mmCIF file of C-alpha atoms and ligand atoms in Angstrom:
data_model
loop_
_atom_site.group_PDB
_atom_site.id
_atom_site.type_symbol
_atom_site.label_atom_id
_atom_site.label_comp_id
_atom_site.label_asym_id
_atom_site.label_seq_id
_atom_site.Cartn_x
_atom_site.Cartn_y
_atom_site.Cartn_z
ATOM 1 C CA MET A 1 20.708 3.591 -6.970
ATOM 2 C CA PRO A 2 18.798 4.782 -10.047
ATOM 3 C CA PRO A 3 15.712 6.837 -9.191
ATOM 4 C CA VAL A 4 12.366 5.220 -8.546
ATOM 5 C CA THR A 5 9.499 5.990 -10.898
ATOM 6 C CA ILE A 6 6.012 5.924 -9.387
ATOM 7 C CA ARG A 7 3.183 5.134 -11.804
ATOM 8 C CA SER A 8 -0.292 3.629 -11.910
ATOM 9 C CA ALA A 9 -0.347 -0.131 -12.320
ATOM 10 C CA THR A 10 -1.936 -1.600 -15.427
ATOM 11 C CA GLU A 11 -3.562 -4.962 -16.053
ATOM 12 C CA THR A 12 -0.251 -6.372 -17.265
ATOM 13 C CA ASP A 13 1.271 -5.692 -13.826
ATOM 14 C CA ALA A 14 -1.213 -7.872 -11.900
ATOM 15 C CA ALA A 15 0.959 -10.994 -11.709
ATOM 16 C CA ALA A 16 4.096 -8.998 -10.860
ATOM 17 C CA VAL A 17 2.230 -7.166 -8.088
ATOM 18 C CA LEU A 18 1.228 -10.490 -6.503
ATOM 19 C CA ASP A 19 4.801 -11.785 -6.843
ATOM 20 C CA LEU A 20 6.079 -8.639 -5.150
ATOM 21 C CA TRP A 21 3.654 -9.045 -2.229
ATOM 22 C CA ARG A 22 4.908 -12.612 -1.729
ATOM 23 C CA ALA A 23 8.566 -11.563 -1.938
ATOM 24 C CA ALA A 24 7.944 -8.671 0.464
ATOM 25 C CA GLU A 25 6.203 -11.092 2.870
ATOM 26 C CA THR A 26 3.026 -9.062 3.177
ATOM 27 C CA THR A 27 0.229 -10.810 5.058
ATOM 28 C CA VAL A 28 -1.816 -12.721 2.490
ATOM 29 C CA SER A 29 -5.584 -12.282 2.565
ATOM 30 C CA VAL A 30 -8.684 -13.296 0.636
ATOM 31 C CA THR A 31 -8.191 -10.316 -1.697
ATOM 32 C CA ASP A 32 -4.777 -11.404 -2.983
ATOM 33 C CA THR A 33 -5.750 -12.795 -6.372
ATOM 34 C CA PRO A 34 -5.122 -11.626 -9.944
ATOM 35 C CA GLU A 35 -8.894 -11.280 -10.412
ATOM 36 C CA GLN A 36 -9.224 -9.003 -7.403
ATOM 37 C CA ILE A 37 -6.345 -6.817 -8.596
ATOM 38 C CA LEU A 38 -8.113 -6.439 -11.935
ATOM 39 C CA VAL A 39 -11.296 -5.417 -10.083
ATOM 40 C CA ALA A 40 -9.277 -2.821 -8.146
ATOM 41 C CA LEU A 41 -7.744 -1.467 -11.360
ATOM 42 C CA GLY A 42 -11.207 -0.894 -12.772
ATOM 43 C CA GLN A 43 -12.456 1.285 -9.900
ATOM 44 C CA PRO A 44 -12.109 5.065 -10.292
ATOM 45 C CA GLY A 45 -11.462 5.642 -6.577
ATOM 46 C CA CYS A 46 -8.880 2.879 -6.298
ATOM 47 C CA MET A 47 -5.331 3.683 -7.262
ATOM 48 C CA VAL A 48 -2.859 0.845 -7.480
ATOM 49 C CA LEU A 49 0.560 2.477 -7.562
ATOM 50 C CA VAL A 50 3.816 0.750 -8.392
ATOM 51 C CA GLY A 51 7.391 1.900 -7.986
ATOM 52 C CA GLU A 52 9.922 0.886 -10.616
ATOM 53 C CA VAL A 53 13.703 1.024 -10.624
ATOM 54 C CA ASP A 54 15.319 0.391 -13.993
ATOM 55 C CA GLY A 55 12.063 -1.112 -15.244
ATOM 56 C CA VAL A 56 11.819 -3.564 -12.323
ATOM 57 C CA LEU A 57 8.761 -3.412 -10.093
ATOM 58 C CA VAL A 58 10.093 -2.857 -6.559
ATOM 59 C CA GLY A 59 7.190 -1.357 -4.582
ATOM 60 C CA THR A 60 3.408 -1.066 -4.395
ATOM 61 C CA LEU A 61 0.704 0.920 -2.664
ATOM 62 C CA ILE A 62 -3.062 0.782 -2.997
ATOM 63 C CA ALA A 63 -4.669 4.140 -2.212
ATOM 64 C CA THR A 64 -8.454 4.328 -2.198
ATOM 65 C CA PHE A 65 -11.048 7.061 -1.757
ATOM 66 C CA ASP A 66 -14.593 5.923 -1.003
ATOM 67 C CA GLY A 67 -16.134 9.380 -1.126
ATOM 68 C CA TRP A 68 -15.656 9.899 2.605
ATOM 69 C CA ARG A 69 -12.168 8.825 3.657
ATOM 70 C CA GLY A 70 -8.913 7.802 2.069
ATOM 71 C CA ASN A 71 -7.351 4.447 2.896
ATOM 72 C CA MET A 72 -3.993 2.925 2.128
ATOM 73 C CA TYR A 73 -3.302 -0.765 1.690
ATOM 74 C CA ARG A 74 -0.510 -3.051 0.543
ATOM 75 C CA LEU A 75 2.424 -0.726 1.011
ATOM 76 C CA ALA A 76 5.325 -3.040 0.181
ATOM 77 C CA VAL A 77 8.894 -2.697 -1.025
ATOM 78 C CA LEU A 78 11.187 -5.556 -2.071
ATOM 79 C CA PRO A 79 13.795 -6.288 0.641
ATOM 80 C CA PRO A 80 16.898 -5.274 -1.397
ATOM 81 C CA PHE A 81 15.338 -1.865 -2.105
ATOM 82 C CA ARG A 82 14.313 -0.939 1.438
ATOM 83 C CA ARG A 83 15.488 2.081 3.456
ATOM 84 C CA ARG A 84 15.914 4.138 0.294
ATOM 85 C CA GLY A 85 12.779 6.198 0.650
ATOM 86 C CA ILE A 86 10.697 4.227 -1.864
ATOM 87 C CA ALA A 87 7.779 3.594 0.529
ATOM 88 C CA ARG A 88 7.819 7.267 1.465
ATOM 89 C CA GLN A 89 7.609 8.262 -2.211
ATOM 90 C CA LEU A 90 4.727 5.861 -2.806
ATOM 91 C CA VAL A 91 2.827 7.304 0.156
ATOM 92 C CA VAL A 92 3.492 10.908 -0.888
ATOM 93 C CA GLU A 93 2.148 10.157 -4.362
ATOM 94 C CA GLY A 94 -0.827 8.255 -2.907
ATOM 95 C CA GLU A 95 -1.611 11.213 -0.634
ATOM 96 C CA ARG A 96 -1.349 13.630 -3.538
ATOM 97 C CA ARG A 97 -3.835 11.614 -5.594
ATOM 98 C CA LEU A 98 -6.241 11.106 -2.674
ATOM 99 C CA VAL A 99 -6.258 14.820 -1.852
ATOM 100 C CA ALA A 100 -6.964 15.550 -5.525
ATOM 101 C CA LEU A 101 -10.044 13.295 -5.272
ATOM 102 C CA GLY A 102 -11.295 15.110 -2.166
ATOM 103 C CA ALA A 103 -9.904 13.089 0.753
ATOM 104 C CA ARG A 104 -9.287 15.017 3.971
ATOM 105 C CA ARG A 105 -8.272 12.126 6.233
ATOM 106 C CA ILE A 106 -6.294 9.048 5.277
ATOM 107 C CA THR A 107 -6.084 5.831 7.279
ATOM 108 C CA ALA A 108 -3.545 3.025 7.050
ATOM 109 C CA LEU A 109 -4.206 -0.428 8.505
ATOM 110 C CA VAL A 110 -1.008 -1.589 10.136
ATOM 111 C CA GLU A 111 -0.199 -4.831 11.952
ATOM 112 C CA ARG A 112 0.635 -3.805 15.500
ATOM 113 C CA GLU A 113 3.464 -6.299 15.958
ATOM 114 C CA HIS A 114 5.253 -5.366 12.715
ATOM 115 C CA ASP A 115 7.807 -2.864 14.037
ATOM 116 C CA TRP A 116 9.067 -2.046 10.548
ATOM 117 C CA ALA A 117 5.548 -1.013 9.531
ATOM 118 C CA THR A 118 4.714 0.944 12.693
ATOM 119 C CA GLY A 119 8.184 2.533 12.441
ATOM 120 C CA PHE A 120 7.433 3.650 8.918
ATOM 121 C CA TRP A 121 3.928 5.065 9.470
ATOM 122 C CA GLY A 122 5.024 6.940 12.582
ATOM 123 C CA VAL A 123 7.702 8.881 10.715
ATOM 124 C CA ALA A 124 5.440 9.306 7.688
ATOM 125 C CA GLY A 125 3.287 11.621 9.825
ATOM 126 C CA TYR A 126 0.467 9.205 10.699
ATOM 127 C CA THR A 127 -0.924 9.220 14.242
ATOM 128 C CA PHE A 128 -1.343 5.923 16.107
ATOM 129 C CA ASP A 129 -4.997 5.608 17.115
ATOM 130 C CA ALA A 130 -5.075 3.472 20.251
ATOM 131 C CA GLY A 131 -8.816 3.984 20.595
ATOM 132 C CA MET A 132 -9.853 2.141 17.446
ATOM 133 C CA ALA A 133 -10.107 -1.562 16.639
ATOM 134 C CA ARG A 134 -10.541 -3.187 13.271
ATOM 135 C CA TYR A 135 -13.514 -5.466 12.543
ATOM 136 C CA TYR A 136 -13.550 -7.445 9.343
ATOM 137 C CA HIS A 137 -15.643 -10.134 7.726
ATOM 138 C CA ASN A 138 -14.696 -12.085 4.585
ATOM 139 C CA VAL A 139 -17.935 -12.162 2.622
ATOM 140 C CA VAL A 140 -16.470 -14.414 -0.072
ATOM 141 C CA MET A 141 -13.805 -17.053 0.624
HETATM 142 C C1 COA B 1 7.384 -1.025 5.631
HETATM 143 C C2 COA B 1 8.076 -0.913 4.271
HETATM 144 C C3 COA B 1 7.037 -0.715 3.172
HETATM 145 C C4 COA B 1 9.042 0.293 4.307
HETATM 146 O O1 COA B 1 9.605 0.455 3.003
HETATM 147 P P1 COA B 1 10.931 1.302 2.758
HETATM 148 O O2 COA B 1 10.978 1.670 1.315
HETATM 149 O O3 COA B 1 12.088 0.576 3.313
HETATM 150 O O4 COA B 1 10.673 2.602 3.643
HETATM 151 P P2 COA B 1 11.412 4.016 3.503
HETATM 152 O O5 COA B 1 12.806 3.805 3.002
HETATM 153 O O6 COA B 1 10.552 4.955 2.744
HETATM 154 O O7 COA B 1 11.472 4.436 5.036
HETATM 155 C C5 COA B 1 11.179 5.761 5.478
HETATM 156 C C6 COA B 1 11.392 5.778 6.979
HETATM 157 O O8 COA B 1 10.493 4.865 7.642
HETATM 158 C C7 COA B 1 11.139 4.292 8.789
HETATM 159 N N1 COA B 1 11.359 2.865 8.588
HETATM 160 C C8 COA B 1 11.402 2.176 7.436
HETATM 161 N N2 COA B 1 11.655 0.889 7.651
HETATM 162 C C9 COA B 1 11.784 0.758 8.990
HETATM 163 C C10 COA B 1 12.087 -0.350 9.832
HETATM 164 N N3 COA B 1 12.318 -1.587 9.342
HETATM 165 N N4 COA B 1 12.166 -0.147 11.164
HETATM 166 C C11 COA B 1 11.944 1.090 11.682
HETATM 167 N N5 COA B 1 11.684 2.188 10.917
HETATM 168 C C12 COA B 1 11.594 2.008 9.594
HETATM 169 C C13 COA B 1 12.500 4.979 8.890
HETATM 170 O O9 COA B 1 12.380 6.150 9.700
HETATM 171 C C14 COA B 1 12.761 5.355 7.430
HETATM 172 O O10 COA B 1 13.684 6.435 7.286
HETATM 173 P P3 COA B 1 15.280 6.111 7.350
HETATM 174 O O11 COA B 1 15.542 4.960 6.436
HETATM 175 O O12 COA B 1 15.873 7.400 6.866
HETATM 176 O O13 COA B 1 15.574 5.797 8.777
HETATM 177 C C15 COA B 1 8.911 -2.199 3.982
HETATM 178 O O14 COA B 1 9.707 -2.501 5.121
HETATM 179 C C16 COA B 1 8.079 -3.411 3.631
HETATM 180 O O15 COA B 1 7.722 -3.623 2.483
HETATM 181 N N6 COA B 1 7.779 -4.274 4.616
HETATM 182 C C17 COA B 1 6.987 -5.492 4.395
HETATM 183 C C18 COA B 1 5.534 -5.172 4.048
HETATM 184 C C19 COA B 1 4.876 -4.358 5.131
HETATM 185 O O16 COA B 1 4.908 -4.715 6.308
HETATM 186 N N7 COA B 1 4.264 -3.242 4.712
HETATM 187 C C20 COA B 1 3.561 -2.349 5.607
HETATM 188 C C21 COA B 1 2.102 -2.586 5.515
HETATM 189 S S1 COA B 1 1.239 -1.489 6.631
#
């Protein structure tokens, strides 16, 4: 397979990023709109990364630094391109950029019953935190 190129997404990628999330069967949430992706692209601490193979967008990762902690969201790779290390490369690049901004701890929100996701984060060096629970509230529907 040709190598994957990791780069920052631009405004022209917004629709393709949403298409990729649908094709990769990520869990859809209130934030999955073109408008929200454009908001993310305009924030200095929010890095929307895409992986490309031969000019085709095959993977994404959103890495954010809020001044205190780093967080990763929307790690996704298209099914035909999985198990080739693309997610790992996206995470390594996300970590590199977060560390450069000052992050010392990075958290990934992972659906407990998604074995493929827990399998990935475990080997990527992330520790499962059984003591924490996630609380969320959609302030705009
Ligand atoms: C999770 C996901 C991003 C992994 O992408 P990927 O590019 O295939 O991952 P990589 O090739 O970098 O995998 C690195 C390692 O993670 C582990 N891993 C990856 N997929 C796995 C799976 N389905 N089951 C168990 N372990 C897995 C393996 O140890 C793998 O190394 P190996 O292939 O040498 O065994 C991809 O399956 C995906 O997009 N899933 C749907 C969206 C999703 O659930 N994202 C996670 C959000 S938290």
